[in-house]
PDB file of C-alpha atoms in Angstrom:
ATOM      1  CA  ASP R   1       0.000   0.000   0.000  1.00  0.00           C
ATOM      2  CA  GLN R   2       1.793   3.088  -1.296  1.00  0.00           C
ATOM      3  CA  GLN R   3       1.112   5.900   1.181  1.00  0.00           C
ATOM      4  CA  VAL R   4       3.281   8.375  -0.725  1.00  0.00           C
ATOM      5  CA  LYS R   5       2.805   8.637  -4.459  1.00  0.00           C
ATOM      6  CA  GLN R   6       4.711  10.387  -7.185  1.00  0.00           C
ATOM      7  CA  ASN R   7       2.546   9.899 -10.224  1.00  0.00           C
ATOM      8  CA  SER R   8       4.956  11.303 -12.786  1.00  0.00           C
ATOM      9  CA  PRO R   9       7.875   8.947 -13.359  1.00  0.00           C
ATOM     10  CA  SER R  10       9.667  11.521 -15.469  1.00  0.00           C
ATOM     11  CA  LEU R  11       9.832  15.237 -16.179  1.00  0.00           C
ATOM     12  CA  SER R  12      11.813  17.077 -18.835  1.00  0.00           C
ATOM     13  CA  VAL R  13      12.501  20.811 -18.495  1.00  0.00           C
ATOM     14  CA  GLN R  14      14.617  23.318 -20.357  1.00  0.00           C
ATOM     15  CA  GLU R  15      17.506  24.964 -18.508  1.00  0.00           C
ATOM     16  CA  GLY R  16      16.455  28.207 -16.833  1.00  0.00           C
ATOM     17  CA  ARG R  17      12.797  27.240 -16.588  1.00  0.00           C
ATOM     18  CA  ILE R  18      10.882  26.106 -13.530  1.00  0.00           C
ATOM     19  CA  SER R  19      10.708  22.429 -12.590  1.00  0.00           C
ATOM     20  CA  ILE R  20       7.668  21.363 -10.582  1.00  0.00           C
ATOM     21  CA  LEU R  21       7.685  17.924  -9.010  1.00  0.00           C
ATOM     22  CA  ASN R  22       4.521  16.667  -7.376  1.00  0.00           C
ATOM     23  CA  CYS R  23       3.764  14.275  -4.562  1.00  0.00           C
ATOM     24  CA  ASP R  24       0.528  13.026  -2.991  1.00  0.00           C
ATOM     25  CA  TYR R  25       0.028  11.198   0.285  1.00  0.00           C
ATOM     26  CA  THR R  26      -2.822   9.318   1.874  1.00  0.00           C
ATOM     27  CA  ASN R  27      -1.940   9.158   5.580  1.00  0.00           C
ATOM     28  CA  SER R  28      -3.256  12.171   7.487  1.00  0.00           C
ATOM     29  CA  MET R  29      -0.902  11.327  10.378  1.00  0.00           C
ATOM     30  CA  PHE R  30       2.141  12.410   8.362  1.00  0.00           C
ATOM     31  CA  ASP R  31       3.551  15.551   9.929  1.00  0.00           C
ATOM     32  CA  TYR R  32       6.919  15.974   8.256  1.00  0.00           C
ATOM     33  CA  PHE R  33       7.826  15.868   4.586  1.00  0.00           C
ATOM     34  CA  LEU R  34      11.185  15.726   2.850  1.00  0.00           C
ATOM     35  CA  TRP R  35      12.591  15.802  -0.650  1.00  0.00           C
ATOM     36  CA  TYR R  36      15.674  13.866  -1.663  1.00  0.00           C
ATOM     37  CA  LYS R  37      17.708  13.874  -4.858  1.00  0.00           C
ATOM     38  CA  LYS R  38      19.496  10.763  -6.073  1.00  0.00           C
ATOM     39  CA  TYR R  39      22.198  10.295  -8.678  1.00  0.00           C
ATOM     40  CA  PRO R  40      23.022   6.823 -10.028  1.00  0.00           C
ATOM     41  CA  ALA R  41      25.332   4.776  -7.798  1.00  0.00           C
ATOM     42  CA  GLU R  42      24.924   7.233  -4.908  1.00  0.00           C
ATOM     43  CA  GLY R  43      22.659   7.383  -1.904  1.00  0.00           C
ATOM     44  CA  PRO R  44      19.808   9.933  -1.762  1.00  0.00           C
ATOM     45  CA  THR R  45      20.850  13.468  -0.801  1.00  0.00           C
ATOM     46  CA  PHE R  46      18.590  15.536   1.442  1.00  0.00           C
ATOM     47  CA  LEU R  47      17.290  18.679  -0.280  1.00  0.00           C
ATOM     48  CA  ILE R  48      14.602  20.380   1.716  1.00  0.00           C
ATOM     49  CA  SER R  49      11.900  19.579   4.250  1.00  0.00           C
ATOM     50  CA  ILE R  50       8.674  21.023   5.592  1.00  0.00           C
ATOM     51  CA  SER R  51       6.704  20.542   8.761  1.00  0.00           C
ATOM     52  CA  SER R  52       2.939  20.127   8.580  1.00  0.00           C
ATOM     53  CA  ILE R  53       2.479  23.369  10.507  1.00  0.00           C
ATOM     54  CA  LYS R  54       3.829  25.300   7.515  1.00  0.00           C
ATOM     55  CA  ASP R  55       2.644  25.588   3.941  1.00  0.00           C
ATOM     56  CA  LYS R  56       5.865  26.762   2.340  1.00  0.00           C
ATOM     57  CA  ASN R  57       9.588  26.425   2.883  1.00  0.00           C
ATOM     58  CA  GLU R  58      12.262  27.983   0.725  1.00  0.00           C
ATOM     59  CA  ASP R  59      15.975  27.291   0.390  1.00  0.00           C
ATOM     60  CA  GLY R  60      17.759  28.997  -2.451  1.00  0.00           C
ATOM     61  CA  ARG R  61      16.433  27.703  -5.749  1.00  0.00           C
ATOM     62  CA  PHE R  62      14.266  25.099  -4.012  1.00  0.00           C
ATOM     63  CA  THR R  63      10.801  25.734  -2.587  1.00  0.00           C
ATOM     64  CA  VAL R  64       8.453  23.135  -1.166  1.00  0.00           C
ATOM     65  CA  PHE R  65       4.716  23.807  -0.927  1.00  0.00           C
ATOM     66  CA  LEU R  66       2.375  21.798   1.263  1.00  0.00           C
ATOM     67  CA  ASN R  67      -1.395  21.646   0.811  1.00  0.00           C
ATOM     68  CA  LYS R  68      -2.669  19.590   3.745  1.00  0.00           C
ATOM     69  CA  SER R  69      -6.313  19.655   2.735  1.00  0.00           C
ATOM     70  CA  ALA R  70      -5.406  18.133  -0.626  1.00  0.00           C
ATOM     71  CA  LYS R  71      -2.677  15.933   0.894  1.00  0.00           C
ATOM     72  CA  HIS R  72      -0.347  17.240  -1.756  1.00  0.00           C
ATOM     73  CA  LEU R  73       3.115  18.717  -1.825  1.00  0.00           C
ATOM     74  CA  SER R  74       5.279  20.013  -4.589  1.00  0.00           C
ATOM     75  CA  LEU R  75       8.909  20.915  -5.100  1.00  0.00           C
ATOM     76  CA  HIS R  76       9.730  23.927  -7.262  1.00  0.00           C
ATOM     77  CA  ILE R  77      13.199  24.397  -8.684  1.00  0.00           C
ATOM     78  CA  VAL R  78      13.870  27.833 -10.145  1.00  0.00           C
ATOM     79  CA  PRO R  79      15.853  28.235 -12.314  1.00  0.00           C
ATOM     80  CA  SER R  80      16.500  24.663 -13.340  1.00  0.00           C
ATOM     81  CA  GLN R  81      20.079  23.713 -14.170  1.00  0.00           C
ATOM     82  CA  PRO R  82      21.513  20.683 -16.018  1.00  0.00           C
ATOM     83  CA  GLY R  83      23.140  19.556 -12.756  1.00  0.00           C
ATOM     84  CA  ASP R  84      19.655  19.161 -11.283  1.00  0.00           C
ATOM     85  CA  SER R  85      19.067  16.155 -13.529  1.00  0.00           C
ATOM     86  CA  ALA R  86      18.514  13.280 -11.104  1.00  0.00           C
ATOM     87  CA  VAL R  87      15.776  11.193  -9.534  1.00  0.00           C
ATOM     88  CA  TYR R  88      13.773  13.121  -6.926  1.00  0.00           C
ATOM     89  CA  PHE R  89      12.082  11.301  -4.071  1.00  0.00           C
ATOM     90  CA  CYS R  90       9.366  12.628  -1.852  1.00  0.00           C
ATOM     91  CA  ALA R  91       9.250  11.190   1.686  1.00  0.00           C
ATOM     92  CA  ALA R  92       6.934  11.538   4.663  1.00  0.00           C
ATOM     93  CA  SER R  93       7.065  10.756   8.350  1.00  0.00           C
ATOM     94  CA  SER R  94       4.633  10.652  11.252  1.00  0.00           C
ATOM     95  CA  GLY R  95       7.375  10.566  13.834  1.00  0.00           C
ATOM     96  CA  GLY R  96       7.235  14.224  14.770  1.00  0.00           C
ATOM     97  CA  SER R  97      10.538  15.511  16.078  1.00  0.00           C
ATOM     98  CA  THR R  98      12.127  12.057  16.039  1.00  0.00           C
ATOM     99  CA  LEU R  99      11.361  11.508  12.331  1.00  0.00           C
ATOM    100  CA  GLY R 100      11.605   7.715  12.601  1.00  0.00           C
ATOM    101  CA  ARG R 101      10.398   5.744   9.621  1.00  0.00           C
ATOM    102  CA  LEU R 102      10.245   7.499   6.268  1.00  0.00           C
ATOM    103  CA  TYR R 103       7.731   6.527   3.606  1.00  0.00           C
ATOM    104  CA  PHE R 104       9.065   7.189   0.113  1.00  0.00           C
ATOM    105  CA  GLY R 105       7.423   7.758  -3.221  1.00  0.00           C
ATOM    106  CA  ARG R 106       8.729   5.874  -6.265  1.00  0.00           C
ATOM    107  CA  GLY R 107      10.616   8.913  -7.538  1.00  0.00           C
ATOM    108  CA  THR R 108      10.509  11.261 -10.522  1.00  0.00           C
ATOM    109  CA  GLN R 109      13.371  11.353 -13.015  1.00  0.00           C
ATOM    110  CA  LEU R 110      14.066  15.016 -13.789  1.00  0.00           C
ATOM    111  CA  THR R 111      15.994  15.841 -16.947  1.00  0.00           C
ATOM    112  CA  VAL R 112      17.103  19.418 -17.494  1.00  0.00           C
ATOM    113  CA  TRP R 113      18.260  20.039 -21.043  1.00  0.00           C
ATOM    114  CA  PRO R 114      20.307  23.016 -22.296  1.00  0.00           C
TER     115      PRO R 114
ATOM    116  CA  LYS D   1      33.332  15.662   8.143  1.00  0.00           C
ATOM    117  CA  ALA D   2      33.076  12.051   6.971  1.00  0.00           C
ATOM    118  CA  GLY D   3      29.720  10.922   5.602  1.00  0.00           C
ATOM    119  CA  VAL D   4      27.865   7.683   6.139  1.00  0.00           C
ATOM    120  CA  THR D   5      30.069   4.765   5.153  1.00  0.00           C
ATOM    121  CA  GLN D   6      28.657   1.469   3.985  1.00  0.00           C
ATOM    122  CA  THR D   7      30.686  -1.651   3.350  1.00  0.00           C
ATOM    123  CA  PRO D   8      31.005  -3.513   1.147  1.00  0.00           C
ATOM    124  CA  ARG D   9      29.814  -1.553  -1.905  1.00  0.00           C
ATOM    125  CA  TYR D  10      29.053  -4.668  -3.925  1.00  0.00           C
ATOM    126  CA  LEU D  11      28.322  -8.219  -2.920  1.00  0.00           C
ATOM    127  CA  ILE D  12      27.354 -11.380  -4.776  1.00  0.00           C
ATOM    128  CA  LYS D  13      25.883 -14.231  -2.760  1.00  0.00           C
ATOM    129  CA  THR D  14      24.278 -17.560  -3.515  1.00  0.00           C
ATOM    130  CA  ARG D  15      20.691 -18.421  -2.623  1.00  0.00           C
ATOM    131  CA  GLY D  16      20.498 -19.871   0.876  1.00  0.00           C
ATOM    132  CA  GLN D  17      23.583 -18.097   2.177  1.00  0.00           C
ATOM    133  CA  GLN D  18      23.569 -15.322   4.724  1.00  0.00           C
ATOM    134  CA  VAL D  19      25.083 -11.867   4.491  1.00  0.00           C
ATOM    135  CA  THR D  20      26.093  -9.074   6.860  1.00  0.00           C
ATOM    136  CA  LEU D  21      26.211  -5.449   5.776  1.00  0.00           C
ATOM    137  CA  SER D  22      27.913  -2.717   7.743  1.00  0.00           C
ATOM    138  CA  CYS D  23      27.166   0.964   8.253  1.00  0.00           C
ATOM    139  CA  SER D  24      29.218   3.633  10.015  1.00  0.00           C
ATOM    140  CA  PRO D  25      27.136   6.754  10.665  1.00  0.00           C
ATOM    141  CA  ILE D  26      28.295  10.337  10.764  1.00  0.00           C
ATOM    142  CA  SER D  27      30.149  11.054  13.984  1.00  0.00           C
ATOM    143  CA  GLY D  28      27.680  12.110  16.668  1.00  0.00           C
ATOM    144  CA  HIS D  29      24.660  10.629  14.912  1.00  0.00           C
ATOM    145  CA  ARG D  30      22.804   8.203  17.155  1.00  0.00           C
ATOM    146  CA  SER D  31      20.023   7.094  14.813  1.00  0.00           C
ATOM    147  CA  VAL D  32      20.686   4.612  12.021  1.00  0.00           C
ATOM    148  CA  SER D  33      18.020   3.407   9.611  1.00  0.00           C
ATOM    149  CA  TRP D  34      18.143   0.815   6.866  1.00  0.00           C
ATOM    150  CA  TYR D  35      16.222   0.851   3.602  1.00  0.00           C
ATOM    151  CA  GLN D  36      15.934  -1.560   0.706  1.00  0.00           C
ATOM    152  CA  GLN D  37      15.631  -0.162  -2.799  1.00  0.00           C
ATOM    153  CA  THR D  38      14.356  -2.311  -5.647  1.00  0.00           C
ATOM    154  CA  PRO D  39      12.965  -1.330  -9.057  1.00  0.00           C
ATOM    155  CA  GLY D  40       9.608  -2.903  -8.244  1.00  0.00           C
ATOM    156  CA  GLN D  41       9.028  -1.652  -4.683  1.00  0.00           C
ATOM    157  CA  GLY D  42      11.064   1.538  -4.485  1.00  0.00           C
ATOM    158  CA  LEU D  43      12.588   2.508  -1.133  1.00  0.00           C
ATOM    159  CA  GLN D  44      11.252   0.323   1.662  1.00  0.00           C
ATOM    160  CA  PHE D  45      12.001   0.845   5.352  1.00  0.00           C
ATOM    161  CA  LEU D  46      13.657  -2.058   7.144  1.00  0.00           C
ATOM    162  CA  PHE D  47      14.392  -0.820  10.667  1.00  0.00           C
ATOM    163  CA  GLU D  48      15.728   2.050  12.737  1.00  0.00           C
ATOM    164  CA  TYR D  49      18.097   1.911  15.671  1.00  0.00           C
ATOM    165  CA  PHE D  50      18.683   4.618  18.242  1.00  0.00           C
ATOM    166  CA  SER D  51      21.203   4.241  21.045  1.00  0.00           C
ATOM    167  CA  GLU D  52      21.502   0.480  20.439  1.00  0.00           C
ATOM    168  CA  THR D  53      17.723  -0.068  20.609  1.00  0.00           C
ATOM    169  CA  GLN D  54      15.459  -0.886  17.694  1.00  0.00           C
ATOM    170  CA  ARG D  55      12.998   1.985  17.615  1.00  0.00           C
ATOM    171  CA  ASN D  56      11.023   1.146  14.470  1.00  0.00           C
ATOM    172  CA  LYS D  57      10.621  -1.907  12.263  1.00  0.00           C
ATOM    173  CA  GLY D  58       9.244  -2.286   8.752  1.00  0.00           C
ATOM    174  CA  ASN D  59       7.290  -5.131   7.215  1.00  0.00           C
ATOM    175  CA  PHE D  60      10.086  -7.511   6.349  1.00  0.00           C
ATOM    176  CA  PRO D  61      10.373 -11.186   7.333  1.00  0.00           C
ATOM    177  CA  GLY D  62      12.421 -12.264  10.311  1.00  0.00           C
ATOM    178  CA  ARG D  63      15.285 -13.231   8.003  1.00  0.00           C
ATOM    179  CA  PHE D  64      16.183  -9.543   8.073  1.00  0.00           C
ATOM    180  CA  SER D  65      17.744  -8.433  11.330  1.00  0.00           C
ATOM    181  CA  GLY D  66      19.988  -5.701  12.565  1.00  0.00           C
ATOM    182  CA  ARG D  67      21.831  -4.341  15.504  1.00  0.00           C
ATOM    183  CA  GLN D  68      23.591  -1.214  16.636  1.00  0.00           C
ATOM    184  CA  PHE D  69      26.754  -1.011  18.670  1.00  0.00           C
ATOM    185  CA  SER D  70      27.680   1.421  21.410  1.00  0.00           C
ATOM    186  CA  ASN D  71      29.662   3.538  18.918  1.00  0.00           C
ATOM    187  CA  SER D  72      26.465   3.828  16.797  1.00  0.00           C
ATOM    188  CA  ARG D  73      27.840   1.633  14.016  1.00  0.00           C
ATOM    189  CA  SER D  74      25.185  -0.706  12.706  1.00  0.00           C
ATOM    190  CA  GLU D  75      25.010  -4.019  10.931  1.00  0.00           C
ATOM    191  CA  MET D  76      22.173  -5.714   9.153  1.00  0.00           C
ATOM    192  CA  ASN D  77      22.003  -9.405   8.489  1.00  0.00           C
ATOM    193  CA  VAL D  78      19.955 -11.340   5.976  1.00  0.00           C
ATOM    194  CA  SER D  79      19.784 -15.097   6.429  1.00  0.00           C
ATOM    195  CA  THR D  80      18.686 -17.753   3.950  1.00  0.00           C
ATOM    196  CA  LEU D  81      19.032 -15.411   0.996  1.00  0.00           C
ATOM    197  CA  GLU D  82      16.421 -15.474  -1.749  1.00  0.00           C
ATOM    198  CA  LEU D  83      16.694 -14.184  -5.310  1.00  0.00           C
ATOM    199  CA  GLY D  84      14.221 -11.436  -4.404  1.00  0.00           C
ATOM    200  CA  ASP D  85      16.621 -10.042  -1.808  1.00  0.00           C
ATOM    201  CA  SER D  86      18.753  -8.649  -4.619  1.00  0.00           C
ATOM    202  CA  ALA D  87      18.618  -4.914  -4.048  1.00  0.00           C
ATOM    203  CA  LEU D  88      20.466  -1.777  -3.076  1.00  0.00           C
ATOM    204  CA  TYR D  89      20.602  -1.582   0.725  1.00  0.00           C
ATOM    205  CA  LEU D  90      20.882   1.951   2.031  1.00  0.00           C
ATOM    206  CA  CYS D  91      21.837   3.073   5.483  1.00  0.00           C
ATOM    207  CA  ALA D  92      20.934   6.521   6.780  1.00  0.00           C
ATOM    208  CA  SER D  93      21.975   8.303   9.935  1.00  0.00           C
ATOM    209  CA  SER D  94      20.708  11.302  11.843  1.00  0.00           C
ATOM    210  CA  LEU D  95      21.086  12.932  15.218  1.00  0.00           C
ATOM    211  CA  GLY D  96      17.754  11.325  16.069  1.00  0.00           C
ATOM    212  CA  ASN D  97      16.319  14.420  17.710  1.00  0.00           C
ATOM    213  CA  GLY D  98      14.382  15.810  14.779  1.00  0.00           C
ATOM    214  CA  VAL D  99      17.067  17.779  12.952  1.00  0.00           C
ATOM    215  CA  PRO D 100      15.691  17.632   9.433  1.00  0.00           C
ATOM    216  CA  GLY D 101      16.797  14.940   7.013  1.00  0.00           C
ATOM    217  CA  TYR D 102      18.650  11.729   7.236  1.00  0.00           C
ATOM    218  CA  THR D 103      22.071  11.477   5.569  1.00  0.00           C
ATOM    219  CA  PHE D 104      22.317   8.407   3.387  1.00  0.00           C
ATOM    220  CA  GLY D 105      25.326   6.309   2.526  1.00  0.00           C
ATOM    221  CA  SER D 106      26.047   5.185  -1.035  1.00  0.00           C
ATOM    222  CA  GLY D 107      24.580   1.771  -0.349  1.00  0.00           C
ATOM    223  CA  THR D 108      25.552  -1.858  -0.729  1.00  0.00           C
ATOM    224  CA  ARG D 109      24.461  -3.510  -3.954  1.00  0.00           C
ATOM    225  CA  LEU D 110      23.562  -7.114  -3.114  1.00  0.00           C
ATOM    226  CA  THR D 111      23.071  -9.618  -5.907  1.00  0.00           C
ATOM    227  CA  VAL D 112      21.731 -13.078  -5.052  1.00  0.00           C
ATOM    228  CA  VAL D 113      22.339 -15.753  -7.679  1.00  0.00           C
TER     229      VAL D 113
END
């Protein structure tokens, strides 16, 4: 039972444009959400996170938006760069401040072309 | 500062054998979690250890076990290997007190033949 879903397996964006990656979840107990980026043959790298008490968190080119009523979050990358090409995973936790177990989506392959 | 170190990077085992994977977390990190990544199931949680105690456990059979030592290093063991255990096994560490984001190692690629 996939509690975190990334329905787009791939996304292709031109360099300089905005990349929007989407994620939906079903468990209303999730209170912390994270985005990870993964290159081949490497482990996932933490990008940005958001607590359920917020609806937006920004870090440089990366912004995560959370819509709790829709159980939906999105990651915006502006401007997109070729080095951003990777698989992006959305993850959620109901562990509060201890995080605990993370539930991952299946990932979205982002390709940024020149 | 050294990252999360997993050894070995690659491993080939025969069905029925057992295997032990090792993970050294970032210095000062007390929480270590293990995940299995396969093309069919994505990233699946195995277990989490904090201060030598298993704090969370995923839905894997008892053939999968782990432990954490007093220096926070962790090992996971898989007994009676099956072909379906072929996967990338990822270890992640964190302070364990809610500081955002786990730091993942590069993983151990296990192939069961």
